[in-house]
Short mmCIF file of C-alpha atoms in Angstrom, two decimals:
data_model
loop_
_atom_site.label_atom_id
_atom_site.label_comp_id
_atom_site.label_asym_id
_atom_site.label_seq_id
_atom_site.Cartn_x
_atom_site.Cartn_y
_atom_site.Cartn_z
CA MET A 905 83.81 105.83 34.31
CA GLU A 906 84.58 102.44 35.74
CA LYS A 907 87.42 103.32 37.64
CA ILE A 908 85.99 106.57 38.84
CA PHE A 909 82.50 105.15 39.93
CA ARG A 910 82.90 101.92 40.33
CA LEU A 911 79.77 100.91 38.40
CA LYS A 912 80.08 97.15 38.07
CA GLU A 913 80.60 96.98 41.81
CA ASN A 914 77.33 99.00 42.50
CA GLY A 915 75.32 96.87 40.01
CA THR A 916 74.74 99.46 37.57
CA SER A 917 75.97 100.53 34.08
CA VAL A 918 76.82 103.95 32.13
CA ARG A 919 73.24 104.07 30.54
CA THR A 920 71.32 103.18 33.82
CA GLU A 921 73.04 105.97 35.57
CA LEU A 922 72.47 109.02 32.84
CA LEU A 923 68.86 107.65 32.51
CA ALA A 924 68.93 108.16 36.47
CA GLY A 925 70.50 111.65 36.11
CA LEU A 926 68.08 112.65 33.48
CA THR A 927 65.23 111.74 35.40
CA THR A 928 66.24 113.32 38.42
CA PHE A 929 66.85 116.63 36.50
CA MET A 930 63.10 116.54 34.98
CA THR A 931 61.62 115.91 38.55
CA MET A 932 63.53 118.74 40.10
CA ALA A 933 64.00 121.20 37.22
CA TYR A 934 61.09 123.20 38.79
CA ILE A 935 63.74 124.96 41.46
CA ILE A 936 65.54 126.80 38.31
CA ALA A 937 62.84 129.03 37.87
CA LEU A 938 60.84 128.65 41.43
CA ASN A 939 63.77 129.76 43.36
CA PRO A 940 64.74 133.05 42.18
CA ASN A 941 60.89 133.49 41.98
CA LEU A 942 60.60 132.82 45.81
CA LEU A 943 64.03 134.82 46.60
CA THR A 944 62.95 137.87 44.89
CA ASN A 945 59.51 137.80 45.44
CA PHE A 946 58.59 136.98 41.79
CA ASP A 947 60.56 140.12 40.34
CA THR A 948 61.16 138.36 37.14
CA GLY A 949 63.59 139.64 34.62
CA SER A 950 65.48 141.85 37.37
CA ALA A 951 69.10 142.00 37.84
CA LEU A 952 68.57 139.96 41.23
CA TRP A 953 66.56 137.46 39.70
CA ASN A 954 68.95 136.54 36.94
CA GLY A 955 71.50 136.79 39.79
CA VAL A 956 69.85 134.30 41.85
CA PHE A 957 68.94 132.11 38.88
CA MET A 958 72.79 131.97 38.06
CA ALA A 959 73.84 131.27 41.39
CA THR A 960 70.84 128.54 41.68
CA CYS A 961 72.18 126.61 38.58
CA LEU A 962 75.90 127.52 39.79
CA ALA A 963 75.67 126.16 43.14
CA SER A 964 73.58 123.13 42.35
CA ALA A 965 76.18 121.95 39.96
CA VAL A 966 79.16 122.38 42.34
CA ALA A 967 77.38 120.59 45.13
CA MET A 968 76.24 117.61 42.68
CA PHE A 969 79.83 117.68 41.42
CA CYS A 970 81.22 117.24 44.87
CA MET A 971 78.38 114.32 45.43
CA ALA A 972 79.46 112.56 42.57
CA PHE A 973 83.20 112.65 43.21
CA LEU A 974 83.70 112.76 47.04
CA ALA A 975 80.86 110.45 47.93
CA ASN A 976 80.13 108.49 44.56
CA LYS A 977 76.50 108.96 45.50
CA PRO A 978 73.42 109.42 43.08
CA PHE A 979 71.98 112.26 45.51
CA ALA A 980 71.29 115.54 43.92
CA LEU A 981 71.56 118.88 45.48
CA ALA A 982 70.03 122.36 44.82
CA PRO A 983 68.67 125.23 47.22
CA GLY A 984 66.34 123.63 49.39
CA MET A 985 62.41 124.31 49.27
CA GLY A 986 60.87 125.32 52.44
CA LEU A 987 64.60 127.42 53.57
CA ASN A 988 64.58 129.50 50.35
CA SER A 989 60.87 130.66 51.61
CA PHE A 990 62.52 131.04 55.01
CA PHE A 991 65.30 132.98 53.72
CA ALA A 992 62.86 135.44 51.81
CA VAL A 993 61.09 136.30 55.01
CA VAL A 994 64.21 136.73 56.65
CA THR A 995 65.16 139.47 53.62
CA ALA A 996 61.69 140.85 54.01
CA ASN A 997 62.21 141.47 58.04
CA ILE A 998 65.59 142.71 57.64
CA VAL A 999 64.09 145.37 55.23
CA GLY A 1000 61.57 146.28 57.65
CA ILE A 1001 64.13 146.53 60.40
CA THR A 1002 66.98 148.38 58.99
CA GLY A 1003 65.06 150.48 55.90
CA LEU A 1004 67.47 148.82 53.63
CA SER A 1005 66.47 148.13 49.72
CA TYR A 1006 65.60 144.62 49.16
CA VAL A 1007 68.68 143.86 47.36
CA ALA A 1008 70.84 145.30 50.13
CA SER A 1009 68.91 143.05 52.67
CA PHE A 1010 69.23 140.24 50.48
CA GLN A 1011 73.18 140.58 50.48
CA ALA A 1012 73.20 140.74 54.36
CA ALA A 1013 70.97 137.50 54.47
CA LEU A 1014 73.35 135.72 52.44
CA ILE A 1015 76.02 136.38 55.25
CA ILE A 1016 73.94 133.72 57.61
CA ILE A 1017 73.59 131.34 54.86
CA LEU A 1018 77.88 131.82 54.60
CA ILE A 1019 78.17 131.52 58.17
CA GLU A 1020 75.57 128.16 58.05
CA GLY A 1021 77.71 126.38 55.53
CA ILE A 1022 81.29 127.36 57.16
CA VAL A 1023 79.38 125.79 60.36
CA PHE A 1024 78.59 122.53 58.31
CA LEU A 1025 82.04 122.29 56.74
CA ILE A 1026 83.85 121.90 60.31
CA LEU A 1027 81.47 119.90 61.76
CA SER A 1028 81.40 117.72 58.49
CA VAL A 1029 85.37 117.41 58.59
CA LEU A 1030 85.46 116.89 62.37
CA ASN A 1031 82.67 113.65 61.72
CA ILE A 1032 80.44 115.44 64.19
CA ARG A 1033 77.38 115.45 61.46
CA GLU A 1034 77.80 111.74 61.06
CA LYS A 1035 77.94 111.05 64.39
CA ILE A 1036 74.37 113.07 64.68
CA VAL A 1037 73.17 110.50 62.38
CA GLU A 1038 74.25 107.89 63.80
CA ALA A 1039 72.46 109.21 67.32
CA ILE A 1040 69.16 108.74 65.40
CA PRO A 1041 67.86 105.45 66.84
CA LEU A 1042 67.38 102.80 64.09
CA GLY A 1043 63.74 102.38 64.84
CA VAL A 1044 63.16 106.04 63.99
CA ARG A 1045 65.43 105.66 60.98
CA PHE A 1046 63.10 102.95 59.37
CA GLY A 1047 60.21 105.78 59.12
CA ILE A 1048 62.07 108.13 57.79
CA ALA A 1049 61.96 107.16 53.96
CA PRO A 1050 58.12 106.26 54.48
CA ALA A 1051 57.54 109.63 55.59
CA ILE A 1052 59.42 110.97 52.94
CA GLY A 1053 57.38 108.97 50.49
CA ILE A 1054 54.18 110.13 51.96
CA MET A 1055 55.68 113.64 51.55
CA LEU A 1056 56.30 113.32 48.01
CA MET A 1057 52.92 112.25 47.28
CA ASN A 1058 51.61 115.02 49.39
CA ILE A 1059 53.72 117.35 47.13
CA GLY A 1060 52.74 115.54 44.04
CA LEU A 1061 49.14 115.40 44.31
CA GLY A 1062 48.85 118.90 46.69
CA SER A 1063 51.64 121.69 45.99
CA ASN A 1064 53.57 120.79 43.04
CA VAL A 1065 50.58 121.80 40.74
CA GLY A 1066 49.18 125.03 41.50
CA ILE A 1067 46.57 126.42 38.61
CA TYR A 1068 46.02 129.98 38.90
CA ALA A 1069 42.50 130.72 37.75
CA GLU A 1070 39.69 133.60 37.58
CA GLY A 1071 37.64 132.48 40.39
CA ASN A 1072 39.80 134.46 42.78
CA GLY A 1073 41.29 136.78 40.59
CA PHE A 1074 44.32 134.63 40.02
CA SER A 1075 45.30 135.85 43.58
CA ALA A 1076 46.11 132.26 44.68
CA PRO A 1077 46.47 128.95 43.28
CA PHE A 1078 44.03 125.86 43.51
CA TYR A 1079 45.64 122.82 44.21
CA VAL A 1080 44.76 119.11 42.44
CA MET A 1081 44.03 117.24 45.84
CA ARG A 1082 42.53 120.16 47.94
CA ASP A 1083 40.40 121.59 45.78
CA PHE A 1084 39.87 119.41 42.67
CA PHE A 1085 39.31 115.93 44.52
CA GLY A 1086 38.09 117.98 47.80
CA ALA A 1087 35.50 119.28 45.74
CA LEU A 1088 31.64 118.16 46.64
CA THR A 1089 30.80 117.66 43.03
CA PRO A 1090 32.60 118.75 39.80
CA SER A 1091 30.19 121.88 39.01
CA VAL A 1092 31.29 123.36 42.74
CA ILE A 1093 34.98 123.75 41.63
CA GLN A 1094 33.98 124.49 38.03
CA GLY A 1095 32.13 127.29 39.38
CA SER A 1096 35.13 128.42 41.83
CA MET A 1097 37.85 128.32 39.27
CA GLY A 1098 35.86 129.30 36.09
CA GLU A 1099 35.43 127.39 32.67
CA ALA A 1100 39.42 127.94 31.43
CA GLY A 1101 40.80 127.35 35.10
CA TYR A 1102 38.79 124.32 35.32
CA SER A 1103 39.72 122.85 32.03
CA THR A 1104 43.54 123.52 32.92
CA MET A 1105 42.65 121.38 36.16
CA VAL A 1106 41.28 118.45 34.55
CA LEU A 1107 43.84 118.11 32.10
CA THR A 1108 46.45 118.29 34.52
CA VAL A 1109 44.89 115.44 36.55
CA ILE A 1110 44.35 113.28 33.44
CA THR A 1111 48.17 114.02 32.80
CA MET A 1112 49.38 113.19 36.26
CA PHE A 1113 47.34 109.72 36.20
CA VAL A 1114 48.51 108.95 32.66
CA GLY A 1115 51.88 109.12 33.84
CA LEU A 1116 51.69 107.45 37.13
CA PHE A 1117 49.93 104.40 35.26
CA ILE A 1118 52.28 104.23 32.55
CA MET A 1119 54.94 104.32 35.25
CA VAL A 1120 53.61 101.34 37.23
CA VAL A 1121 52.84 99.31 33.98
CA LEU A 1122 56.54 99.67 32.72
CA ALA A 1123 57.91 99.14 35.97
CA LYS A 1124 55.97 96.06 36.29
CA LYS A 1125 57.44 94.63 32.93
CA GLY A 1126 61.02 95.26 34.39
CA ILE A 1127 61.71 98.47 32.39
CA LYS A 1128 64.48 100.53 34.26
CA ALA A 1129 63.60 103.77 32.58
CA ALA A 1130 59.82 103.92 33.61
CA VAL A 1131 59.81 106.73 35.39
CA LEU A 1132 61.50 108.76 32.58
CA LEU A 1133 59.24 107.28 30.17
CA GLY A 1134 56.04 108.06 31.83
CA MET A 1135 57.42 111.91 32.44
CA LEU A 1136 57.96 112.05 28.94
CA ALA A 1137 54.66 110.24 28.02
CA ALA A 1138 52.71 112.88 30.50
CA SER A 1139 54.57 115.72 29.03
CA ILE A 1140 53.34 114.85 25.50
CA VAL A 1141 49.56 113.94 26.89
CA TYR A 1142 49.89 117.45 28.44
CA TRP A 1143 51.37 119.33 25.33
CA ILE A 1144 48.68 118.03 23.09
CA GLY A 1145 45.92 118.75 25.75
CA GLN A 1146 47.20 122.31 25.63
CA PHE A 1147 47.18 122.96 22.11
CA ALA A 1148 43.86 120.80 21.56
CA PHE A 1149 41.79 121.81 24.32
CA LEU A 1150 43.12 124.93 25.91
CA GLY A 1151 43.87 126.63 22.55
CA THR A 1152 47.30 127.44 24.02
CA ASN A 1153 50.94 127.05 22.78
CA PRO A 1154 52.73 124.75 24.83
CA PHE A 1155 55.76 126.29 23.47
CA ALA A 1156 55.28 129.78 23.89
CA ALA A 1157 57.62 130.49 26.35
CA LEU A 1158 60.54 129.50 23.88
CA GLU A 1159 59.57 132.62 21.61
CA GLY A 1160 61.77 135.26 22.26
CA ALA A 1161 63.21 133.67 24.98
CA SER A 1162 67.02 134.52 25.84
CA PHE A 1163 69.53 131.96 25.86
CA ILE A 1164 72.33 134.12 26.81
CA PRO A 1165 73.59 133.72 30.92
CA PRO A 1166 73.22 136.82 32.65
CA PHE A 1167 76.77 136.82 34.31
CA ALA A 1168 76.73 140.90 34.46
CA ASP A 1169 73.57 140.62 36.80
CA MET A 1170 75.18 137.86 39.14
CA MET A 1171 78.41 140.12 39.34
CA GLU A 1172 76.26 143.20 39.95
CA THR A 1173 73.85 141.85 42.72
CA THR A 1174 74.79 138.40 44.20
CA PHE A 1175 78.44 137.20 43.77
CA PHE A 1176 80.17 137.85 46.74
CA LYS A 1177 78.00 140.64 47.61
CA PHE A 1178 77.95 140.41 51.46
CA ASN A 1179 76.45 143.44 53.14
CA PHE A 1180 78.12 143.05 56.69
CA ALA A 1181 77.11 146.28 57.93
CA GLY A 1182 73.49 145.83 57.12
CA LEU A 1183 73.75 142.65 59.25
CA MET A 1184 74.64 144.28 62.28
CA GLU A 1185 72.11 146.39 62.06
CA LEU A 1186 69.87 143.43 63.64
CA GLY A 1187 71.87 142.55 66.55
CA TRP A 1188 74.26 139.68 67.35
CA PHE A 1189 71.73 137.71 69.27
CA THR A 1190 69.12 137.90 66.41
CA VAL A 1191 71.92 136.67 63.66
CA ILE A 1192 73.02 134.11 66.08
CA THR A 1193 69.34 132.92 66.50
CA LEU A 1194 68.75 133.05 62.66
CA VAL A 1195 72.05 130.94 62.17
CA ILE A 1196 70.86 128.12 64.43
CA THR A 1197 67.51 128.17 62.96
CA PHE A 1198 69.08 127.51 59.36
CA CYS A 1199 71.31 125.00 60.54
CA MET A 1200 69.01 122.78 62.66
CA ILE A 1201 66.68 122.95 59.72
CA ASP A 1202 69.09 122.02 56.94
CA MET A 1203 70.91 119.66 59.25
CA PHE A 1204 68.08 117.32 59.70
CA ASP A 1205 66.31 117.96 56.12
CA THR A 1206 69.81 116.56 54.81
CA ILE A 1207 70.28 113.82 56.82
CA GLY A 1208 66.46 112.68 56.44
CA THR A 1209 66.91 112.50 52.96
CA LEU A 1210 70.22 110.85 52.80
CA VAL A 1211 68.82 108.38 55.30
CA GLY A 1212 65.74 107.58 53.53
CA THR A 1213 66.75 107.51 49.93
CA ALA A 1214 69.89 105.61 50.67
CA SER A 1215 67.50 102.96 52.57
CA ARG A 1216 65.19 102.52 49.86
CA ALA A 1217 68.24 102.22 47.38
CA GLY A 1218 69.63 99.52 49.80
CA MET A 1219 72.78 101.84 50.29
CA VAL A 1220 72.83 101.04 54.33
CA ASP A 1221 74.56 98.43 56.50
CA GLU A 1222 72.78 96.47 58.84
CA ASN A 1223 72.78 99.06 61.30
CA GLY A 1224 71.10 101.39 58.94
CA ASN A 1225 74.33 103.62 58.36
CA MET A 1226 75.37 104.77 54.72
CA PRO A 1227 79.00 104.43 53.94
CA LYS A 1228 80.56 107.73 52.70
CA MET A 1229 77.83 109.68 54.67
CA LYS A 1230 80.72 112.31 55.85
CA GLU A 1231 81.58 113.04 52.48
CA ALA A 1232 77.88 113.23 51.43
CA LEU A 1233 77.31 115.67 54.22
CA LEU A 1234 80.28 117.89 53.09
CA SER A 1235 79.40 117.81 49.75
CA ASP A 1236 76.17 119.61 51.29
CA ALA A 1237 78.12 122.12 53.23
CA ILE A 1238 80.37 122.96 50.18
CA GLY A 1239 77.32 123.65 48.16
CA THR A 1240 75.66 125.98 50.95
CA VAL A 1241 79.11 127.83 50.87
CA THR A 1242 79.12 128.12 47.30
CA GLY A 1243 75.66 129.06 47.22
CA ALA A 1244 76.16 131.99 49.50
CA CYS A 1245 78.98 133.19 47.58
CA THR A 1246 77.14 133.19 44.14
CA GLY A 1247 73.86 134.37 45.89
CA THR A 1248 71.38 131.83 46.83
CA SER A 1249 70.05 130.44 50.24
CA THR A 1250 70.99 126.89 51.53
CA VAL A 1251 71.76 124.10 49.12
CA THR A 1252 70.68 120.85 50.55
CA THR A 1253 70.00 117.23 49.34
CA PHE A 1254 66.58 116.75 47.56
CA ILE A 1255 64.13 114.49 48.05
CA GLU A 1256 63.59 114.46 44.16
CA SER A 1257 66.96 112.40 44.04
CA ALA A 1258 65.08 109.34 44.88
CA SER A 1259 63.19 109.28 41.37
CA GLY A 1260 66.81 108.58 39.86
CA VAL A 1261 67.44 105.90 42.31
CA GLU A 1262 64.16 104.52 41.45
CA VAL A 1263 65.37 104.54 37.97
CA GLY A 1264 68.52 102.29 38.82
CA GLY A 1265 70.83 105.23 39.81
CA ARG A 1266 73.56 103.91 42.28
CA THR A 1267 76.64 105.84 42.07
CA GLY A 1268 78.07 109.31 41.47
CA LEU A 1269 77.35 109.22 37.80
CA THR A 1270 73.93 109.94 38.58
CA ALA A 1271 74.76 112.96 40.31
CA LEU A 1272 77.39 114.14 37.88
CA THR A 1273 74.82 113.86 34.93
CA THR A 1274 72.07 116.02 37.00
CA GLY A 1275 74.88 118.45 37.55
CA VAL A 1276 75.98 118.81 34.08
CA LEU A 1277 72.38 119.53 33.24
CA PHE A 1278 71.86 122.08 35.85
CA LEU A 1279 75.20 123.74 34.71
CA ALA A 1280 73.37 123.47 30.81
CA CYS A 1281 70.57 125.17 32.10
CA ILE A 1282 72.60 128.53 32.30
CA PHE A 1283 72.28 128.49 28.57
CA ILE A 1284 68.81 126.28 28.08
CA ALA A 1285 66.53 127.50 30.91
CA PRO A 1286 63.53 128.03 28.79
CA VAL A 1287 63.79 124.51 27.61
CA ALA A 1288 63.50 122.98 30.94
CA ALA A 1289 60.66 125.43 31.95
CA VAL A 1290 58.51 123.48 29.20
CA ILE A 1291 58.36 120.47 31.22
CA PRO A 1292 54.67 120.69 32.53
CA ALA A 1293 54.39 119.95 36.48
CA ALA A 1294 51.84 117.63 36.22
CA ALA A 1295 54.44 115.22 34.49
CA THR A 1296 56.55 115.40 37.75
CA SER A 1297 53.78 115.27 39.93
CA ALA A 1298 53.36 111.66 38.12
CA ALA A 1299 57.00 110.68 39.21
CA LEU A 1300 56.67 112.47 42.65
CA ILE A 1301 53.87 110.04 43.56
CA TYR A 1302 54.97 106.94 42.15
CA VAL A 1303 58.32 107.24 44.12
CA GLY A 1304 56.16 108.20 47.24
CA VAL A 1305 54.38 105.18 47.40
CA LEU A 1306 57.31 102.89 46.50
CA MET A 1307 58.99 104.43 49.67
CA LEU A 1308 56.05 103.42 51.54
CA GLN A 1309 57.74 99.85 51.38
CA GLY A 1310 59.94 100.77 54.21
CA LEU A 1311 57.34 100.68 56.55
CA ARG A 1312 57.56 96.66 56.28
CA ASN A 1313 60.69 97.28 59.02
CA VAL A 1314 58.96 99.06 61.53
CA ASN A 1315 57.91 96.89 64.16
CA PHE A 1316 54.28 98.01 64.83
CA ASP A 1317 54.01 96.16 67.98
CA ASP A 1318 56.58 98.15 69.93
CA LEU A 1319 55.32 101.72 70.77
CA ASP A 1320 59.07 102.84 71.10
CA GLN A 1321 59.34 102.74 67.28
CA MET A 1322 55.60 102.96 66.24
CA LEU A 1323 54.91 106.43 67.99
CA PRO A 1324 57.84 108.39 66.53
CA VAL A 1325 56.96 106.70 63.23
CA ALA A 1326 53.33 107.51 63.49
CA LEU A 1327 54.39 111.11 64.25
CA MET A 1328 56.54 111.53 61.37
CA LEU A 1329 54.30 110.16 58.61
CA ILE A 1330 51.85 112.70 59.65
CA ALA A 1331 54.35 115.48 60.07
CA MET A 1332 56.68 115.45 57.32
CA PRO A 1333 53.66 115.95 54.72
CA VAL A 1334 51.73 118.58 57.08
CA SER A 1335 54.80 120.76 58.35
CA GLY A 1336 56.88 120.13 55.10
CA SER A 1337 59.83 119.99 56.77
CA ILE A 1338 61.80 116.65 57.28
CA GLY A 1339 64.07 118.41 60.01
CA HIS A 1340 60.88 119.18 61.85
CA ALA A 1341 59.25 115.70 61.57
CA ILE A 1342 62.71 113.83 62.63
CA GLY A 1343 63.05 116.49 65.65
CA LEU A 1344 59.13 115.39 66.65
CA GLY A 1345 60.06 111.55 66.52
CA LEU A 1346 63.16 111.88 68.26
CA ILE A 1347 61.35 113.77 71.24
CA SER A 1348 58.71 111.34 71.24
CA TYR A 1349 61.27 108.35 71.52
CA THR A 1350 63.32 109.97 73.82
CA VAL A 1351 60.22 110.84 76.40
CA VAL A 1352 58.87 107.31 75.92
CA LYS A 1353 61.94 105.62 76.97
CA VAL A 1354 62.34 107.90 80.00
CA PHE A 1355 59.04 107.46 81.30
CA THR A 1356 59.29 103.58 80.68
CA GLY A 1357 62.43 103.16 82.64
CA LYS A 1358 64.40 102.73 79.69
CA ALA A 1359 66.36 105.98 79.97
CA LYS A 1360 69.82 104.16 79.59
CA GLU A 1361 68.80 102.98 76.05
CA VAL A 1362 69.00 106.62 74.87
CA SER A 1363 72.58 108.03 73.60
CA VAL A 1364 73.79 111.04 75.00
CA LEU A 1365 73.84 112.77 71.79
CA THR A 1366 69.78 111.67 71.18
CA TYR A 1367 68.85 113.47 74.55
CA ILE A 1368 71.21 116.75 73.31
CA ILE A 1369 69.39 116.68 70.04
CA SER A 1370 65.76 116.24 71.48
CA LEU A 1371 66.41 119.02 73.72
CA LEU A 1372 67.76 121.35 71.17
CA PHE A 1373 64.37 120.61 69.09
CA VAL A 1374 62.74 121.51 71.99
CA LEU A 1375 64.24 124.57 72.49
CA LYS A 1376 63.85 125.45 68.75
CA PHE A 1377 59.93 124.54 68.89
CA PHE A 1378 59.23 126.27 72.09
CA LEU A 1379 61.83 128.77 73.17
CA ILE A 1380 63.57 130.55 70.35
CA VAL A 1381 62.05 133.65 68.96
#
């Protein structure tokens, strides 16, 4: 282990790395079921759902093994949120345009992901993606980690926990921040959700804050496993609450659950199932536009996550650059190609990696641990499903708060820095896209520099990236 991952050099140990990998896994295990739900329109149990489930575990594991052995970094990868929703929309549009079945349209859309992955492989090998990272001004980079922190807090307090209740016929979820804390009085939200839904919401909120406070107290006592222990404590609170107050069995999903991997369904529906004829029905211009869109979103989502998390972990040099960035980006590209070949949308670096980094993960052993657990989920997926969303929310909120510490590096007396950072701080949680927020930051940075007589301080590549984002936001249809 020492030879492969250089643990002592990175100030860590096998125990710490294993704990970090487990913590990261627990915070992002939701993707194992959520990704196939989103990509198949919640067609649970279908052959396509099973195929995407298998692809999610396999592609994520392959990407994390690459991250572990090529880059020796603690970052976890999986099919990206936002990108998978966009993929589902594209698939539905292909159905509408061509009249193909959803499965056939899905197989056509996979080709777009394959092209994107190949493009990223080429750009990574040629160091072009690394140059793009370096083109992001240092002042803007300082704001990426805090912006991701607010995004994590927004996910934890907002969209990570969605409670379906009788108040709206179980048609749309109620959320903790918007509906519970946003209600005028408790009776208002209780009346909106119904008694059972409100009780579930109260248990969720209590669980989140119990987990959060335990993490903070343990961290202040210097306990490295604070995040993991907090999540375990929160899970126990939720399970007891389900049994004692809601009258439900927290482990009901395990009854009759199948632990046999659905390899046959993957081979039938998604494994190297590329529908070239179906894709060509869209026309070259549409296909190229979709590829560019996926590339830009994934490019800056990954860059933002790597830069932000590496900054928090102290893995960057005085210029804000992370060693082995090329290898980290290459891992992302290999994961995306693997995902396309096995049957899932773009694989990207997850912001939940920050939870493992906070536990002390500093090397590829963290990523390897998380990858092995994802691979194991091919056989034990029902077990991962019993981790309550409220427990993962506590971890996301805690890590998000810690990432705000990066704001100390921002010079708020300099509007050249302050404006891009301020825009990213609001754009990331509101848009839900790291890439789009960075795009707004770069555009504002470039405009301010140009119109204050400092155009020469902006690199050529920064101008190009800013222009590409302008085109993406306003002209690409």
